[in-house]
Amino acid sequence: MRKTLSLMTSLILGASVSGAATNAELKEEVRQTETAFAKTMADRDHAGFASFLSDETVFVPEGGQALRGKQAVAAAWKRFYEGAQAPFSWEPDRVEVLESGTLALSSGPVRDPQGNRAGTFNSVWRRDAGGAWKIIFDKGCPRCECK
């Protein structure tokens, strides 16, 4: 029995270690996830947008009350998906992932419809048990006119 338990433990631990993605691979997963998330805006796909939200997501709008939960965030963002043209776009230019592979940060420019930088987004992603990345925190900030 002890041999069987030891063998099973070795197999389980070995599988999790050998199946683990490198940090670089995880960063690329998050980059691709953020890019797909942003594409929902260009595609005018509100349901797609909502599919990236964690049930307990928190979005912090500039100067406003935090939106808590998937339903509240999806409802508040629905207006951005109305109309033929997206009111803004975004793309990641920085991605960092914890060594544990469970949390990630993505950040990058937010652009107006003419392509001018209008701000910066900062998103925190959590990897769920199935391996999918879901956004748990999001906060944007306006373009800095720093000198």
mmCIF file of C-alpha atoms in Angstrom:
data_model
loop_
_atom_site.group_PDB
_atom_site.id
_atom_site.type_symbol
_atom_site.label_atom_id
_atom_site.label_comp_id
_atom_site.label_asym_id
_atom_site.label_seq_id
_atom_site.Cartn_x
_atom_site.Cartn_y
_atom_site.Cartn_z
ATOM 1 C CA MET A 1 0.000 0.000 0.000
ATOM 2 C CA ARG A 2 2.792 2.365 0.933
ATOM 3 C CA LYS A 3 4.551 1.653 -2.400
ATOM 4 C CA THR A 4 1.343 2.361 -4.305
ATOM 5 C CA LEU A 5 0.774 5.621 -2.441
ATOM 6 C CA SER A 6 4.379 6.666 -3.015
ATOM 7 C CA LEU A 7 4.157 5.823 -6.723
ATOM 8 C CA MET A 8 0.886 7.720 -7.091
ATOM 9 C CA THR A 9 2.322 10.762 -5.312
ATOM 10 C CA SER A 10 5.396 10.676 -7.568
ATOM 11 C CA LEU A 11 3.246 10.416 -10.675
ATOM 12 C CA ILE A 12 0.978 13.279 -9.609
ATOM 13 C CA LEU A 13 3.852 15.549 -8.629
ATOM 14 C CA GLY A 14 5.835 14.588 -11.699
ATOM 15 C CA ALA A 15 2.869 15.301 -13.960
ATOM 16 C CA SER A 16 2.299 18.715 -12.479
ATOM 17 C CA VAL A 17 5.960 19.680 -12.737
ATOM 18 C CA SER A 18 6.525 18.251 -16.209
ATOM 19 C CA GLY A 19 3.266 19.785 -17.487
ATOM 20 C CA ALA A 20 4.027 23.229 -16.070
ATOM 21 C CA ALA A 21 4.476 26.029 -18.554
ATOM 22 C CA THR A 22 7.523 28.261 -18.354
ATOM 23 C CA ASN A 23 7.093 31.842 -17.209
ATOM 24 C CA ALA A 24 7.691 32.999 -20.786
ATOM 25 C CA GLU A 25 4.936 30.677 -22.037
ATOM 26 C CA LEU A 26 2.554 31.930 -19.344
ATOM 27 C CA LYS A 27 3.328 35.541 -20.280
ATOM 28 C CA GLU A 28 2.481 34.732 -23.878
ATOM 29 C CA GLU A 29 -0.788 33.079 -22.783
ATOM 30 C CA VAL A 30 -1.756 36.230 -20.887
ATOM 31 C CA ARG A 31 -0.687 38.463 -23.795
ATOM 32 C CA GLN A 32 -2.873 36.437 -26.165
ATOM 33 C CA THR A 33 -5.752 36.462 -23.668
ATOM 34 C CA GLU A 34 -5.556 40.248 -23.242
ATOM 35 C CA THR A 35 -5.374 40.668 -27.024
ATOM 36 C CA ALA A 36 -8.468 38.475 -27.481
ATOM 37 C CA PHE A 37 -10.203 40.433 -24.710
ATOM 38 C CA ALA A 38 -9.443 43.707 -26.534
ATOM 39 C CA LYS A 39 -10.608 42.215 -29.836
ATOM 40 C CA THR A 40 -14.106 41.887 -28.370
ATOM 41 C CA MET A 41 -14.300 45.696 -28.488
ATOM 42 C CA ALA A 42 -13.225 45.876 -32.137
ATOM 43 C CA ASP A 43 -15.630 43.057 -33.008
ATOM 44 C CA ARG A 44 -18.453 44.737 -31.016
ATOM 45 C CA ASP A 45 -18.880 41.444 -29.092
ATOM 46 C CA HIS A 46 -20.239 42.252 -25.628
ATOM 47 C CA ALA A 47 -20.899 38.587 -24.772
ATOM 48 C CA GLY A 48 -17.285 37.833 -25.668
ATOM 49 C CA PHE A 49 -16.158 40.649 -23.367
ATOM 50 C CA ALA A 50 -18.164 39.204 -20.473
ATOM 51 C CA SER A 51 -16.673 35.743 -21.017
ATOM 52 C CA PHE A 52 -13.260 37.036 -19.891
ATOM 53 C CA LEU A 53 -14.584 38.375 -16.570
ATOM 54 C CA SER A 54 -14.200 36.482 -13.316
ATOM 55 C CA ASP A 55 -17.397 36.191 -11.304
ATOM 56 C CA GLU A 56 -15.740 38.349 -8.636
ATOM 57 C CA THR A 57 -14.080 40.861 -10.954
ATOM 58 C CA VAL A 58 -13.600 44.461 -9.825
ATOM 59 C CA PHE A 59 -13.307 47.310 -12.341
ATOM 60 C CA VAL A 60 -12.271 50.702 -10.990
ATOM 61 C CA PRO A 61 -13.353 53.542 -13.299
ATOM 62 C CA GLU A 62 -11.486 56.840 -13.193
ATOM 63 C CA GLY A 63 -13.095 58.972 -10.496
ATOM 64 C CA GLY A 64 -15.981 56.596 -9.891
ATOM 65 C CA GLN A 65 -17.208 53.811 -7.655
ATOM 66 C CA ALA A 66 -15.705 50.371 -8.180
ATOM 67 C CA LEU A 67 -17.878 47.972 -10.147
ATOM 68 C CA ARG A 68 -17.989 44.606 -8.391
ATOM 69 C CA GLY A 69 -18.894 41.305 -9.999
ATOM 70 C CA LYS A 70 -19.206 39.998 -13.520
ATOM 71 C CA GLN A 71 -22.836 41.068 -13.932
ATOM 72 C CA ALA A 72 -22.244 44.656 -12.773
ATOM 73 C CA VAL A 73 -19.170 45.121 -14.955
ATOM 74 C CA ALA A 74 -20.827 43.574 -18.008
ATOM 75 C CA ALA A 75 -23.909 45.768 -17.548
ATOM 76 C CA ALA A 76 -21.845 48.953 -17.136
ATOM 77 C CA TRP A 77 -19.691 48.177 -20.187
ATOM 78 C CA LYS A 78 -22.602 47.307 -22.479
ATOM 79 C CA ARG A 79 -22.798 50.951 -23.614
ATOM 80 C CA PHE A 80 -19.230 50.748 -24.979
ATOM 81 C CA TYR A 81 -20.346 47.925 -27.276
ATOM 82 C CA GLU A 82 -23.257 49.786 -28.818
ATOM 83 C CA GLY A 83 -22.815 51.450 -32.182
ATOM 84 C CA ALA A 84 -20.813 50.499 -35.224
ATOM 85 C CA GLN A 85 -17.474 51.978 -34.165
ATOM 86 C CA ALA A 86 -15.544 51.149 -31.015
ATOM 87 C CA PRO A 87 -15.071 54.207 -28.768
ATOM 88 C CA PHE A 88 -11.550 53.038 -27.849
ATOM 89 C CA SER A 89 -9.091 50.183 -28.202
ATOM 90 C CA TRP A 90 -6.265 48.774 -26.148
ATOM 91 C CA GLU A 91 -3.341 46.375 -26.447
ATOM 92 C CA PRO A 92 -0.872 44.959 -23.953
ATOM 93 C CA ASP A 93 2.702 46.185 -24.061
ATOM 94 C CA ARG A 94 3.742 44.716 -20.711
ATOM 95 C CA VAL A 95 2.856 41.378 -19.149
ATOM 96 C CA GLU A 96 4.214 39.882 -15.932
ATOM 97 C CA VAL A 97 3.265 36.536 -14.370
ATOM 98 C CA LEU A 98 3.974 35.222 -10.880
ATOM 99 C CA GLU A 99 6.326 32.256 -10.792
ATOM 100 C CA SER A 100 3.419 30.213 -9.412
ATOM 101 C CA GLY A 101 1.577 30.863 -12.696
ATOM 102 C CA THR A 102 -1.595 31.882 -10.875
ATOM 103 C CA LEU A 103 -1.695 35.688 -11.221
ATOM 104 C CA ALA A 104 -0.647 38.050 -13.980
ATOM 105 C CA LEU A 105 -0.527 41.759 -14.729
ATOM 106 C CA SER A 106 -1.066 43.228 -18.174
ATOM 107 C CA SER A 107 -0.738 46.886 -19.015
ATOM 108 C CA GLY A 108 -0.652 49.051 -22.104
ATOM 109 C CA PRO A 109 -2.035 51.960 -24.045
ATOM 110 C CA VAL A 110 -5.691 52.803 -24.517
ATOM 111 C CA ARG A 111 -6.313 54.546 -27.845
ATOM 112 C CA ASP A 112 -9.147 56.733 -29.115
ATOM 113 C CA PRO A 113 -10.845 55.926 -32.460
ATOM 114 C CA GLN A 114 -8.182 57.941 -34.323
ATOM 115 C CA GLY A 115 -5.403 55.868 -32.753
ATOM 116 C CA ASN A 116 -4.139 58.556 -30.378
ATOM 117 C CA ARG A 117 -3.103 57.430 -26.937
ATOM 118 C CA ALA A 118 -5.855 58.360 -24.495
ATOM 119 C CA GLY A 119 -4.680 56.500 -21.400
ATOM 120 C CA THR A 120 -3.234 53.337 -19.923
ATOM 121 C CA PHE A 121 -4.972 50.200 -18.688
ATOM 122 C CA ASN A 122 -3.795 47.918 -15.900
ATOM 123 C CA SER A 123 -5.387 44.497 -15.546
ATOM 124 C CA VAL A 124 -4.832 41.660 -13.105
ATOM 125 C CA TRP A 125 -5.623 38.151 -14.337
ATOM 126 C CA ARG A 126 -6.084 34.933 -12.355
ATOM 127 C CA ARG A 127 -5.630 31.482 -13.830
ATOM 128 C CA ASP A 128 -8.565 29.258 -12.909
ATOM 129 C CA ALA A 129 -8.475 25.530 -12.167
ATOM 130 C CA GLY A 130 -9.119 24.732 -15.830
ATOM 131 C CA GLY A 131 -6.170 26.873 -16.960
ATOM 132 C CA ALA A 132 -8.217 29.789 -18.339
ATOM 133 C CA TRP A 133 -7.169 33.345 -17.480
ATOM 134 C CA LYS A 134 -9.983 35.513 -16.078
ATOM 135 C CA ILE A 135 -9.706 39.202 -15.301
ATOM 136 C CA ILE A 136 -10.121 39.991 -11.602
ATOM 137 C CA PHE A 137 -9.049 43.661 -11.389
ATOM 138 C CA ASP A 138 -8.991 46.408 -13.990
ATOM 139 C CA LYS A 139 -8.129 50.075 -13.640
ATOM 140 C CA GLY A 140 -7.400 52.614 -16.301
ATOM 141 C CA CYS A 141 -5.827 55.995 -16.004
ATOM 142 C CA PRO A 142 -5.845 58.990 -18.327
ATOM 143 C CA ARG A 143 -2.902 59.866 -20.510
ATOM 144 C CA CYS A 144 -0.197 61.547 -18.513
ATOM 145 C CA GLU A 145 0.998 64.932 -19.772
ATOM 146 C CA CYS A 146 4.130 64.650 -17.648
ATOM 147 C CA LYS A 147 7.215 66.691 -18.436
#
